[in-house]
CSV table of C-alpha atoms in Angstrom, one decimal:
chain,number,residue,atom,x,y,z
O,2,MET,CA,0.1,23.5,-3.6
O,3,HIS,CA,0.0,19.8,-3.6
O,4,ARG,CA,-1.5,18.3,-0.5
O,5,GLY,CA,-1.3,14.7,0.9
O,6,MET,CA,1.0,11.9,0.2
O,7,SER,CA,2.4,11.6,-3.3
O,8,ILE,CA,1.5,8.7,-5.5
O,9,ASP,CA,5.1,7.6,-5.7
O,10,LYS,CA,5.4,7.6,-1.9
O,11,ARG,CA,2.2,5.7,-1.4
O,12,ALA,CA,3.3,3.1,-3.9
O,13,ALA,CA,6.6,2.7,-2.2
O,14,GLN,CA,4.9,2.2,1.1
O,15,ALA,CA,2.5,-0.3,-0.3
O,16,ASN,CA,5.4,-2.3,-1.7
O,17,ASN,CA,7.2,-2.4,1.7
O,18,PRO,CA,5.4,-4.9,4.0
O,19,VAL,CA,7.8,-4.1,6.9
O,20,LYS,CA,6.8,-0.4,7.0
O,21,GLY,CA,3.2,-1.4,6.7
O,22,LEU,CA,3.5,-3.9,9.6
O,23,LYS,CA,5.3,-1.3,11.8
O,24,ARG,CA,2.7,1.3,11.2
O,25,LEU,CA,0.0,-1.3,11.9
O,26,LEU,CA,1.6,-2.4,15.2
O,27,SER,CA,2.0,1.3,16.2
O,28,TYR,CA,-1.6,1.1,17.3
O,29,LEU,CA,-0.5,-1.2,20.1
O,30,LYS,CA,2.0,1.3,21.4
O,31,PRO,CA,-0.4,2.8,24.0
O,32,TYR,CA,-0.6,-0.6,25.5
O,33,ARG,CA,3.1,-1.4,26.0
O,34,LEU,CA,2.6,-2.6,29.6
O,35,GLN,CA,-0.1,-5.1,28.6
O,36,LEU,CA,2.1,-6.3,25.7
O,37,VAL,CA,5.1,-6.8,28.0
O,38,ILE,CA,3.0,-8.8,30.4
O,39,VAL,CA,1.5,-10.9,27.6
O,40,THR,CA,5.0,-11.5,26.1
O,41,VAL,CA,6.4,-12.6,29.5
O,42,LEU,CA,3.5,-14.9,30.1
O,43,VAL,CA,3.7,-16.4,26.6
O,44,ILE,CA,7.5,-17.0,27.0
O,45,ILE,CA,7.0,-18.7,30.5
O,46,SER,CA,4.1,-20.8,29.2
O,47,THR,CA,6.0,-21.8,26.1
O,48,GLY,CA,9.2,-22.5,28.2
O,49,LEU,CA,7.3,-25.0,30.4
O,50,ASN,CA,6.0,-26.7,27.3
O,51,VAL,CA,9.5,-26.9,25.8
O,52,LEU,CA,10.6,-28.9,28.9
O,53,ASN,CA,8.0,-31.6,28.4
O,54,PRO,CA,9.8,-33.7,25.7
O,55,TYR,CA,13.0,-33.7,27.9
O,56,LEU,CA,10.9,-34.8,30.9
O,57,ILE,CA,9.3,-37.6,28.8
O,58,GLY,CA,12.8,-38.8,27.8
O,59,LEU,CA,13.9,-38.9,31.4
O,60,THR,CA,10.7,-40.8,32.3
O,61,ILE,CA,11.6,-43.5,29.7
O,62,ASP,CA,15.3,-43.8,30.8
O,63,ARG,CA,14.8,-43.5,34.5
O,64,ALA,CA,11.4,-45.1,35.1
O,65,LEU,CA,10.3,-47.4,32.2
O,66,ILE,CA,13.6,-48.9,31.3
O,67,GLN,CA,14.6,-49.2,35.0
O,68,LEU,CA,11.1,-50.4,35.9
O,69,ASP,CA,11.0,-47.9,38.8
O,70,LEU,CA,7.3,-47.2,39.8
O,71,ARG,CA,8.3,-44.5,42.4
O,72,GLU,CA,10.3,-42.6,39.7
O,73,LEU,CA,7.4,-43.0,37.3
O,74,LEU,CA,4.9,-41.5,39.7
O,75,ARG,CA,7.2,-38.6,40.5
O,76,MET,CA,7.8,-37.8,36.8
O,77,VAL,CA,4.0,-38.1,36.0
O,78,ILE,CA,3.3,-35.5,38.8
O,79,ILE,CA,5.9,-33.2,37.4
O,80,LEU,CA,4.5,-33.5,33.9
O,81,LEU,CA,0.9,-32.9,35.0
O,82,SER,CA,2.0,-29.8,37.0
O,83,ASN,CA,3.9,-28.5,34.0
O,84,TYR,CA,0.9,-28.9,31.7
O,85,LEU,CA,-1.5,-27.3,34.2
O,86,ILE,CA,0.6,-24.2,34.9
O,87,SER,CA,1.2,-23.7,31.2
O,88,TRP,CA,-2.5,-24.0,30.4
O,89,LEU,CA,-3.4,-21.4,33.2
O,90,LEU,CA,-0.9,-19.0,31.8
O,91,HIS,CA,-2.2,-19.5,28.3
O,92,VAL,CA,-5.8,-18.6,29.5
O,93,LEU,CA,-4.5,-15.5,31.3
O,94,TYR,CA,-2.5,-14.0,28.4
O,95,GLY,CA,-5.2,-14.8,26.0
O,96,GLN,CA,-7.7,-12.7,27.9
O,97,ILE,CA,-5.3,-9.8,28.3
O,98,MET,CA,-4.4,-9.8,24.6
O,99,ALA,CA,-8.1,-10.0,23.5
O,100,GLU,CA,-8.9,-6.9,25.5
O,101,THR,CA,-5.8,-5.1,24.3
O,102,ALA,CA,-6.4,-5.9,20.7
O,103,GLN,CA,-10.1,-4.7,20.8
O,104,LYS,CA,-8.9,-1.4,22.3
O,105,ALA,CA,-6.4,-1.0,19.5
O,106,MET,CA,-9.1,-1.8,16.9
O,107,ARG,CA,-11.5,0.7,18.5
O,108,ASN,CA,-8.8,3.4,18.2
O,109,MET,CA,-8.1,2.5,14.5
O,110,ARG,CA,-11.8,2.4,13.5
O,111,GLN,CA,-12.4,5.7,15.3
O,112,GLY,CA,-9.3,7.3,13.7
O,113,LEU,CA,-10.4,6.2,10.3
O,114,PHE,CA,-13.9,7.4,10.7
O,115,ASP,CA,-12.8,10.7,12.2
O,116,HIS,CA,-10.5,11.3,9.2
O,117,MET,CA,-13.2,10.4,6.8
O,118,GLN,CA,-15.4,13.1,8.3
O,119,LYS,CA,-12.7,15.6,7.5
O,120,LEU,CA,-12.2,14.6,3.8
O,121,SER,CA,-13.6,16.9,1.1
O,122,ILE,CA,-16.7,16.3,-1.0
O,123,SER,CA,-14.4,15.9,-4.0
O,124,TYR,CA,-12.9,12.7,-2.4
O,125,TYR,CA,-16.3,11.1,-2.0
O,126,ASP,CA,-17.3,12.0,-5.5
O,127,LYS,CA,-14.4,9.9,-6.8
O,128,GLN,CA,-14.9,6.9,-4.4
O,129,GLN,CA,-17.4,4.2,-4.3
O,130,ALA,CA,-19.4,4.0,-1.0
O,131,GLY,CA,-19.2,0.2,-0.9
O,132,ASP,CA,-15.5,0.3,-1.2
O,133,LEU,CA,-15.2,2.7,1.7
O,134,LEU,CA,-17.5,0.5,3.7
O,135,SER,CA,-15.3,-2.5,2.9
O,136,ARG,CA,-12.3,-0.7,4.4
O,137,LEU,CA,-14.3,-0.2,7.6
O,138,THR,CA,-15.5,-3.8,7.7
O,139,ASN,CA,-13.6,-6.4,5.7
O,140,ASP,CA,-10.2,-4.8,6.0
O,141,MET,CA,-10.7,-4.1,9.7
O,142,ASP,CA,-11.8,-7.7,10.3
O,143,ALA,CA,-8.6,-8.9,8.7
O,144,ILE,CA,-6.5,-6.6,11.0
O,145,ASN,CA,-8.5,-7.7,14.0
O,146,GLN,CA,-7.6,-11.3,13.3
O,147,LEU,CA,-3.9,-10.4,13.2
O,148,LEU,CA,-3.9,-8.3,16.4
O,149,SER,CA,-6.2,-10.4,18.6
O,150,GLN,CA,-4.9,-13.9,17.7
O,151,ASN,CA,-1.9,-13.9,15.4
O,152,PHE,CA,0.2,-11.6,17.6
O,153,THR,CA,0.4,-14.0,20.5
O,154,SER,CA,0.6,-17.0,18.2
O,155,PHE,CA,3.7,-15.6,16.6
O,156,ILE,CA,5.4,-14.9,19.9
O,157,GLN,CA,4.5,-18.4,21.1
O,158,SER,CA,5.8,-20.0,17.9
O,159,PHE,CA,9.0,-17.9,17.9
O,160,SER,CA,9.8,-18.5,21.6
O,161,SER,CA,9.0,-22.2,21.1
O,162,LEU,CA,11.4,-22.3,18.1
O,163,VAL,CA,14.2,-20.7,20.1
O,164,GLY,CA,13.5,-22.8,23.2
O,165,THR,CA,13.4,-26.0,21.2
O,166,LEU,CA,16.7,-25.1,19.5
O,167,ILE,CA,18.4,-24.4,22.8
O,168,MET,CA,17.2,-27.8,24.2
O,169,MET,CA,18.3,-29.6,21.1
O,170,PHE,CA,21.9,-28.2,21.2
O,171,ALA,CA,22.0,-28.9,25.0
O,172,LEU,CA,21.1,-32.5,24.5
O,173,SER,CA,23.1,-33.5,21.4
O,174,LEU,CA,25.1,-31.4,19.0
O,175,SER,CA,25.3,-34.2,16.4
O,176,LEU,CA,21.5,-34.8,16.3
O,177,THR,CA,20.9,-31.1,16.2
O,178,LEU,CA,23.1,-30.6,13.2
O,179,ALA,CA,21.2,-33.5,11.5
O,180,ALA,CA,17.9,-31.8,12.2
O,181,LEU,CA,19.0,-28.4,10.8
O,182,ILE,CA,19.7,-29.8,7.3
O,183,VAL,CA,16.2,-28.8,6.1
O,184,ILE,CA,16.3,-25.2,7.4
O,185,PRO,CA,17.8,-23.6,4.2
O,186,LEU,CA,15.2,-25.4,2.1
O,187,SER,CA,12.4,-24.1,4.3
O,188,LEU,CA,13.6,-20.5,4.0
O,189,VAL,CA,13.8,-20.7,0.2
O,190,VAL,CA,10.3,-22.1,0.0
O,191,THR,CA,8.9,-19.5,2.4
O,192,ARG,CA,10.4,-16.6,0.4
O,193,LEU,CA,9.1,-17.9,-2.9
O,194,ILE,CA,5.6,-18.3,-1.7
O,195,MET,CA,5.5,-14.9,0.1
O,196,LYS,CA,6.7,-13.2,-3.1
O,197,ARG,CA,3.7,-14.5,-5.1
O,198,SER,CA,0.9,-14.5,-2.5
O,199,ARG,CA,1.1,-10.9,-1.2
O,200,PRO,CA,0.0,-9.3,-4.5
O,201,ALA,CA,-2.7,-12.0,-4.7
O,202,PHE,CA,-4.1,-11.0,-1.3
O,203,GLN,CA,-4.0,-7.3,-2.2
O,204,ASN,CA,-6.1,-8.1,-5.3
O,205,LEU,CA,-8.5,-10.1,-3.2
O,206,GLN,CA,-9.2,-7.1,-0.9
O,207,LYS,CA,-9.7,-4.8,-3.9
O,208,THR,CA,-12.2,-7.2,-5.5
O,209,LEU,CA,-14.1,-7.5,-2.2
O,210,GLY,CA,-14.3,-3.7,-2.1
O,211,ASP,CA,-15.6,-3.6,-5.7
O,212,LEU,CA,-18.3,-6.2,-4.8
O,213,ASN,CA,-19.4,-4.3,-1.8
O,214,SER,CA,-19.7,-1.1,-3.9
O,215,LEU,CA,-22.0,-3.0,-6.3
O,216,MET,CA,-24.1,-4.4,-3.5
O,217,GLU,CA,-24.4,-1.0,-1.8
O,218,GLU,CA,-25.4,0.7,-5.1
O,219,ASP,CA,-27.9,-2.0,-6.1
O,220,ILE,CA,-29.6,-2.1,-2.6
O,221,GLY,CA,-29.8,1.7,-2.5
O,222,GLY,CA,-31.2,1.8,-6.1
O,223,GLN,CA,-33.5,-1.2,-5.8
O,224,ARG,CA,-36.6,0.9,-6.4
O,225,VAL,CA,-35.2,2.1,-9.8
O,226,ILE,CA,-34.0,-1.4,-10.7
O,227,ILE,CA,-37.5,-2.9,-10.1
O,228,ALA,CA,-39.2,0.1,-11.8
O,229,TYR,CA,-37.3,-0.5,-15.0
O,230,GLY,CA,-37.3,-4.3,-14.8
O,231,GLN,CA,-33.5,-4.5,-14.7
O,232,GLN,CA,-33.2,-7.3,-12.1
O,233,GLY,CA,-31.7,-9.5,-14.7
O,234,ARG,CA,-28.9,-7.1,-15.5
O,235,SER,CA,-28.3,-6.5,-11.8
O,236,LEU,CA,-28.0,-10.3,-11.3
O,237,VAL,CA,-25.5,-10.6,-14.2
O,238,ASP,CA,-23.4,-7.7,-12.8
O,239,PHE,CA,-23.3,-9.3,-9.4
O,240,LYS,CA,-22.5,-12.7,-10.8
O,241,VAL,CA,-19.5,-11.3,-12.7
O,242,ARG,CA,-18.0,-9.5,-9.7
O,243,ASN,CA,-18.8,-12.4,-7.4
O,244,GLN,CA,-17.0,-14.7,-9.8
O,245,THR,CA,-14.0,-12.2,-9.8
O,246,VAL,CA,-13.9,-12.4,-6.0
O,247,LYS,CA,-14.0,-16.1,-6.1
O,248,ASP,CA,-11.2,-16.4,-8.6
O,249,ALA,CA,-9.1,-13.9,-6.6
O,250,GLY,CA,-9.8,-15.8,-3.4
O,251,ILE,CA,-8.9,-19.1,-4.9
O,252,LYS,CA,-5.6,-17.8,-6.2
O,253,ALA,CA,-4.6,-16.1,-3.0
O,254,ASN,CA,-5.6,-19.1,-0.8
O,255,ILE,CA,-4.0,-21.7,-3.0
O,256,LEU,CA,-0.7,-19.8,-3.0
O,257,ALA,CA,-0.8,-19.3,0.8
O,258,GLY,CA,-2.2,-22.9,1.3
O,259,LEU,CA,1.0,-24.3,-0.2
O,260,MET,CA,3.0,-23.3,2.8
O,261,PRO,CA,1.6,-25.6,5.6
O,262,PRO,CA,1.8,-29.0,3.7
O,263,ILE,CA,5.2,-28.2,2.3
O,264,MET,CA,6.5,-27.3,5.8
O,265,GLY,CA,4.8,-30.3,7.3
O,266,MET,CA,6.5,-32.6,4.7
O,267,LEU,CA,9.9,-31.0,5.5
O,268,SER,CA,9.2,-31.5,9.3
O,269,ASN,CA,8.4,-35.2,8.8
O,270,LEU,CA,11.6,-35.6,6.7
O,271,ASP,CA,13.5,-34.0,9.6
O,272,VAL,CA,12.1,-36.5,12.1
O,273,ILE,CA,13.1,-39.4,9.8
O,274,VAL,CA,16.7,-38.1,9.6
O,275,VAL,CA,17.0,-37.6,13.3
O,276,VAL,CA,15.6,-41.0,14.2
O,277,GLY,CA,17.9,-42.6,11.7
O,278,VAL,CA,21.0,-40.8,12.9
O,279,GLY,CA,20.1,-41.4,16.5
O,280,ALA,CA,19.5,-45.1,16.0
O,281,TYR,CA,22.8,-45.4,14.2
O,282,LEU,CA,24.7,-43.7,17.1
O,283,LEU,CA,22.9,-45.8,19.7
O,284,ILE,CA,23.7,-49.1,17.9
O,285,GLN,CA,27.3,-48.0,17.4
O,286,GLY,CA,27.6,-46.8,21.0
O,287,ILE,CA,28.7,-43.4,19.9
O,288,GLY,CA,28.1,-40.6,22.4
O,289,ASN,CA,25.6,-40.8,25.3
O,290,VAL,CA,22.6,-41.6,23.1
O,291,THR,CA,19.8,-43.4,24.8
O,292,VAL,CA,16.3,-44.5,23.9
O,293,GLY,CA,14.9,-41.7,26.0
O,294,LEU,CA,17.2,-39.2,24.3
O,295,ILE,CA,16.1,-40.3,20.8
O,296,THR,CA,12.4,-40.1,21.9
O,297,SER,CA,13.0,-36.6,23.3
O,298,PHE,CA,14.9,-35.5,20.2
O,299,SER,CA,12.2,-36.9,17.9
O,300,GLU,CA,9.6,-34.8,19.7
O,301,TYR,CA,11.9,-31.7,19.7
O,302,THR,CA,12.5,-32.2,16.0
O,303,ARG,CA,8.7,-32.4,15.4
O,304,ARG,CA,8.2,-29.4,17.6
O,305,PHE,CA,11.0,-27.5,15.8
O,306,GLY,CA,8.9,-27.9,12.6
O,307,ARG,CA,5.6,-27.2,14.4
O,308,PRO,CA,6.3,-23.5,15.1
O,309,LEU,CA,7.5,-23.2,11.5
O,310,ASN,CA,4.2,-24.7,10.4
O,311,GLN,CA,2.3,-22.3,12.7
O,312,ILE,CA,4.1,-19.3,11.3
O,313,ALA,CA,3.3,-20.6,7.9
O,314,ASN,CA,-0.4,-20.9,8.9
O,315,LEU,CA,-0.2,-17.3,10.2
O,316,PHE,CA,1.0,-16.3,6.7
O,317,ASN,CA,-2.6,-16.2,5.3
O,318,SER,CA,-3.9,-13.8,8.0
O,319,VAL,CA,-0.8,-11.6,8.0
O,320,MET,CA,-1.0,-11.1,4.2
O,321,ALA,CA,-4.8,-10.3,4.4
O,322,ALA,CA,-4.2,-7.9,7.3
O,323,LEU,CA,-1.3,-6.1,5.5
O,324,ALA,CA,-3.4,-5.8,2.3
O,325,GLY,CA,-6.3,-4.4,4.4
O,326,ALA,CA,-4.0,-2.1,6.3
O,327,GLU,CA,-2.6,-0.6,3.1
O,328,ARG,CA,-6.1,0.2,2.0
O,329,ILE,CA,-6.9,1.9,5.3
O,330,PHE,CA,-3.7,3.8,5.4
O,331,GLU,CA,-4.4,5.0,1.9
O,332,VAL,CA,-7.5,6.8,3.2
O,333,LEU,CA,-5.7,8.1,6.3
O,334,ASP,CA,-2.9,9.5,4.1
O,335,THR,CA,-5.4,11.4,2.0
O,336,GLU,CA,-5.6,15.0,3.2
O,337,PRO,CA,-8.7,17.2,2.8
O,338,LYS,CA,-8.5,19.7,-0.1
O,339,ILE,CA,-10.9,22.1,1.6
O,340,VAL,CA,-9.3,23.4,4.9
O,341,ASP,CA,-9.5,26.6,6.9
O,342,CYS,CA,-6.6,28.9,6.3
O,343,GLU,CA,-4.3,29.7,9.2
O,344,HIS,CA,-6.0,33.0,10.0
O,345,SER,CA,-9.5,32.2,9.0
O,346,VAL,CA,-12.2,34.9,9.5
O,347,HIS,CA,-15.0,34.1,12.1
O,348,LEU,CA,-18.4,35.3,11.2
O,349,ASP,CA,-20.8,35.1,14.1
O,350,MET,CA,-23.7,36.5,12.1
O,351,ILE,CA,-23.7,36.4,8.3
O,352,GLU,CA,-25.9,39.1,6.7
O,353,GLY,CA,-26.0,37.3,3.4
O,354,ARG,CA,-24.4,39.5,0.7
O,355,VAL,CA,-22.9,37.1,-1.8
O,356,ALA,CA,-20.7,38.2,-4.8
O,357,PHE,CA,-19.2,36.0,-7.5
O,358,GLU,CA,-16.3,37.8,-9.1
O,359,ASP,CA,-14.9,36.3,-12.4
O,360,VAL,CA,-15.4,32.8,-11.0
O,361,SER,CA,-14.2,29.9,-13.1
O,362,PHE,CA,-14.4,26.3,-12.0
O,363,GLY,CA,-14.3,22.7,-13.3
O,364,TYR,CA,-14.6,19.4,-11.5
O,365,ASP,CA,-12.1,18.1,-14.0
O,366,PRO,CA,-9.0,20.3,-14.7
O,367,ASP,CA,-9.5,19.9,-18.4
O,368,THR,CA,-13.2,20.7,-18.4
O,369,ARG,CA,-14.6,24.0,-17.2
O,370,VAL,CA,-18.2,24.1,-15.9
O,371,LEU,CA,-18.2,27.8,-15.0
O,372,ASN,CA,-16.3,30.5,-16.9
O,373,ASN,CA,-15.9,34.1,-15.6
O,374,ILE,CA,-19.2,34.1,-13.7
O,375,ASN,CA,-20.2,37.5,-12.1
O,376,PHE,CA,-23.3,38.3,-10.0
O,377,VAL,CA,-24.3,39.8,-6.7
O,378,ALA,CA,-27.0,38.5,-4.3
O,379,VAL,CA,-28.1,41.0,-1.7
O,380,PRO,CA,-29.7,40.1,1.7
O,381,GLY,CA,-33.5,39.7,1.6
O,382,LYS,CA,-33.7,39.0,-2.1
O,383,THR,CA,-34.8,35.7,-3.7
O,384,ILE,CA,-32.7,34.7,-6.6
O,385,ALA,CA,-33.5,31.8,-9.0
O,386,LEU,CA,-30.8,30.1,-11.0
O,387,VAL,CA,-32.4,28.9,-14.3
O,388,GLY,CA,-30.8,26.9,-17.0
O,389,PRO,CA,-30.6,23.5,-18.7
O,390,THR,CA,-29.1,20.4,-17.0
O,391,GLY,CA,-25.4,20.8,-16.8
O,392,ALA,CA,-25.5,24.6,-17.0
O,393,GLY,CA,-23.8,24.9,-13.5
O,394,LYS,CA,-26.7,25.7,-11.2
O,395,THR,CA,-25.7,22.9,-8.7
O,396,THR,CA,-22.1,23.8,-9.1
O,397,ILE,CA,-22.7,27.4,-8.0
O,398,ILE,CA,-24.4,26.1,-4.8
O,399,ASN,CA,-21.5,23.7,-4.3
O,400,LEU,CA,-19.0,26.5,-4.5
O,401,LEU,CA,-21.1,28.8,-2.2
O,402,SER,CA,-21.2,25.9,0.3
O,403,ARG,CA,-17.5,25.6,-0.2
O,404,PHE,CA,-17.7,21.9,-1.0
O,405,TYR,CA,-15.1,22.9,-3.6
O,406,ASP,CA,-12.8,25.9,-4.1
O,407,VAL,CA,-12.8,28.0,-7.2
O,408,ASP,CA,-10.1,27.6,-9.9
O,409,ALA,CA,-10.1,31.3,-10.7
O,410,GLY,CA,-11.7,34.4,-9.3
O,411,ARG,CA,-13.2,34.6,-5.9
O,412,ILE,CA,-16.5,34.4,-4.0
O,413,LEU,CA,-17.2,37.0,-1.4
O,414,ILE,CA,-19.6,36.7,1.5
O,415,ASP,CA,-20.3,39.9,3.4
O,416,GLY,CA,-17.1,41.2,1.7
O,417,ASN,CA,-14.9,38.3,2.9
O,418,ASP,CA,-13.2,35.9,0.6
O,419,LEU,CA,-15.1,32.6,1.1
O,420,ARG,CA,-11.7,30.7,1.3
O,421,GLU,CA,-10.8,32.8,4.4
O,422,VAL,CA,-14.1,32.2,6.2
O,423,CYS,CA,-14.2,29.6,9.0
O,424,GLN,CA,-16.1,26.6,7.6
O,425,ASP,CA,-18.0,25.9,10.8
O,426,ASP,CA,-19.3,29.4,10.9
O,427,LEU,CA,-20.4,29.2,7.2
O,428,ARG,CA,-22.1,25.8,7.5
O,429,ARG,CA,-23.8,26.7,10.7
O,430,GLN,CA,-25.6,29.7,9.1
O,431,LEU,CA,-26.1,28.2,5.6
O,432,GLY,CA,-29.3,26.3,4.9
O,433,ILE,CA,-29.2,23.9,2.0
O,434,VAL,CA,-31.9,21.7,0.5
O,435,LEU,CA,-29.9,19.1,-1.5
O,436,GLN,CA,-31.1,17.9,-4.9
O,437,ASP,CA,-31.2,14.3,-3.7
O,438,THR,CA,-33.1,13.9,-0.4
O,439,PHE,CA,-31.4,11.7,2.2
O,440,LEU,CA,-33.1,10.6,5.4
O,441,PHE,CA,-31.2,9.1,8.4
O,442,ALA,CA,-32.6,6.1,10.1
O,443,ASP,CA,-34.4,8.1,12.7
O,444,THR,CA,-37.7,10.0,13.2
O,445,VAL,CA,-38.8,12.7,10.9
O,446,MET,CA,-38.4,15.2,13.8
O,447,GLU,CA,-34.8,14.2,14.3
O,448,ASN,CA,-34.1,14.5,10.6
O,449,ILE,CA,-35.4,18.0,10.6
O,450,ARG,CA,-33.4,18.8,13.7
O,451,TYR,CA,-30.2,17.7,12.0
O,452,GLY,CA,-29.5,21.2,10.8
O,453,ARG,CA,-29.4,22.5,14.3
O,454,LEU,CA,-29.1,19.8,17.0
O,455,ASP,CA,-29.9,22.2,19.9
O,456,ALA,CA,-33.3,23.2,18.4
O,457,THR,CA,-36.3,22.6,20.7
O,458,ASP,CA,-39.2,20.4,19.7
O,459,GLU,CA,-41.4,23.6,19.2
O,460,GLU,CA,-38.8,25.0,16.8
O,461,VAL,CA,-38.6,21.8,14.8
O,462,VAL,CA,-42.4,21.7,14.5
O,463,GLN,CA,-42.4,25.4,13.4
O,464,ALA,CA,-39.7,24.6,10.8
O,465,ALA,CA,-41.8,21.7,9.5
O,466,LYS,CA,-44.9,23.9,9.1
O,467,LEU,CA,-42.8,26.5,7.2
O,468,ALA,CA,-41.6,23.8,4.8
O,469,ASN,CA,-45.2,22.3,4.5
O,470,ALA,CA,-43.9,19.1,6.0
O,471,ASP,CA,-46.1,19.1,9.1
């Protein structure tokens, strides 16, 4: 039976950024109330900011042109109050969003790590440790940037865009239509750049994972590298992969970096058009165009382009976050191959009778390591597996530990098919000395205790003496 998400389904999901973004934002669902509060505060803060150009225009028409100091003082107080309230709201929603984003990131990291603990040994055999670490670090950092900062920035930019557009239509229909001339061109440019930059960011995240894998491998194998004098080769390998990351980063950031200057140029062009049309209407006496209105509209036109520029600047982070999210979801969508059956057998005390009955197995479906193996090991007996390298000695232990399931035949433990025995019961009563020793960053005592965490200090010392490790 095929387990996990199919390759075609994963590919379809990877090529659909909307689905990836929805799944990513689903981690914010437990914090709906906080998001609603943040959204309301952002909209109010942005709305107050949107009023400022209009107030400046009124100040010019009512105070400066009329030379009215009393009106000037009143308008200045209103403007200062507006800016102060908007700033206070900005500080408040920033704090709420930072806390909410970190909680969501904690849940995502925990969910990924929890799932990785459930994956089978066969998965780790095919993965590079550095690449998996990159998903827990680099990819998570990219997502953190999106949730903690870009989320509120997008709401702010979008609400500013809508608010500015409303004010523009309310002040002058003719000037608004003039300002909207560049919008179709902006949409075309955005679509073209997005189409090319997203694959570039996906490639960048992949090359970062490859580089991390190399670093993890070289640092872990530094003793071997030095012993065989292969530092030069190690440097060359790192240089090649580091260069690949640099090239991928340059390509991705150049493509994404095209967006802000192009949008800025279009925004400046928009201002020129509005000022020109406004000045013409003022000189010709058409409509109720005033110097203050032109000033307000020039600022609104610039502000209309500003949220577009901000959204363009967010583009980099969004693409990096989506690329990272796809790599994380790829792990989350991988299901373990070794799982307990629905009615697994619980063995509180294993006696130790082991039988291999016509067992065949291969790590690769096309290459068999064991063929029709039969033997019985009875409790209390010591059995040695002897043979040349590659004969299958380690494979037999891997199968007995149920790191893998047999391709054919069966393994019995105390008369029970190993595939039907609860894994926790099996691992709890099975002592294994692995071929490659691994020590956790802790004391020797705690490393010995790792096999049974509830063991007393006296029991650990006794175990060390039995293993001649005292």
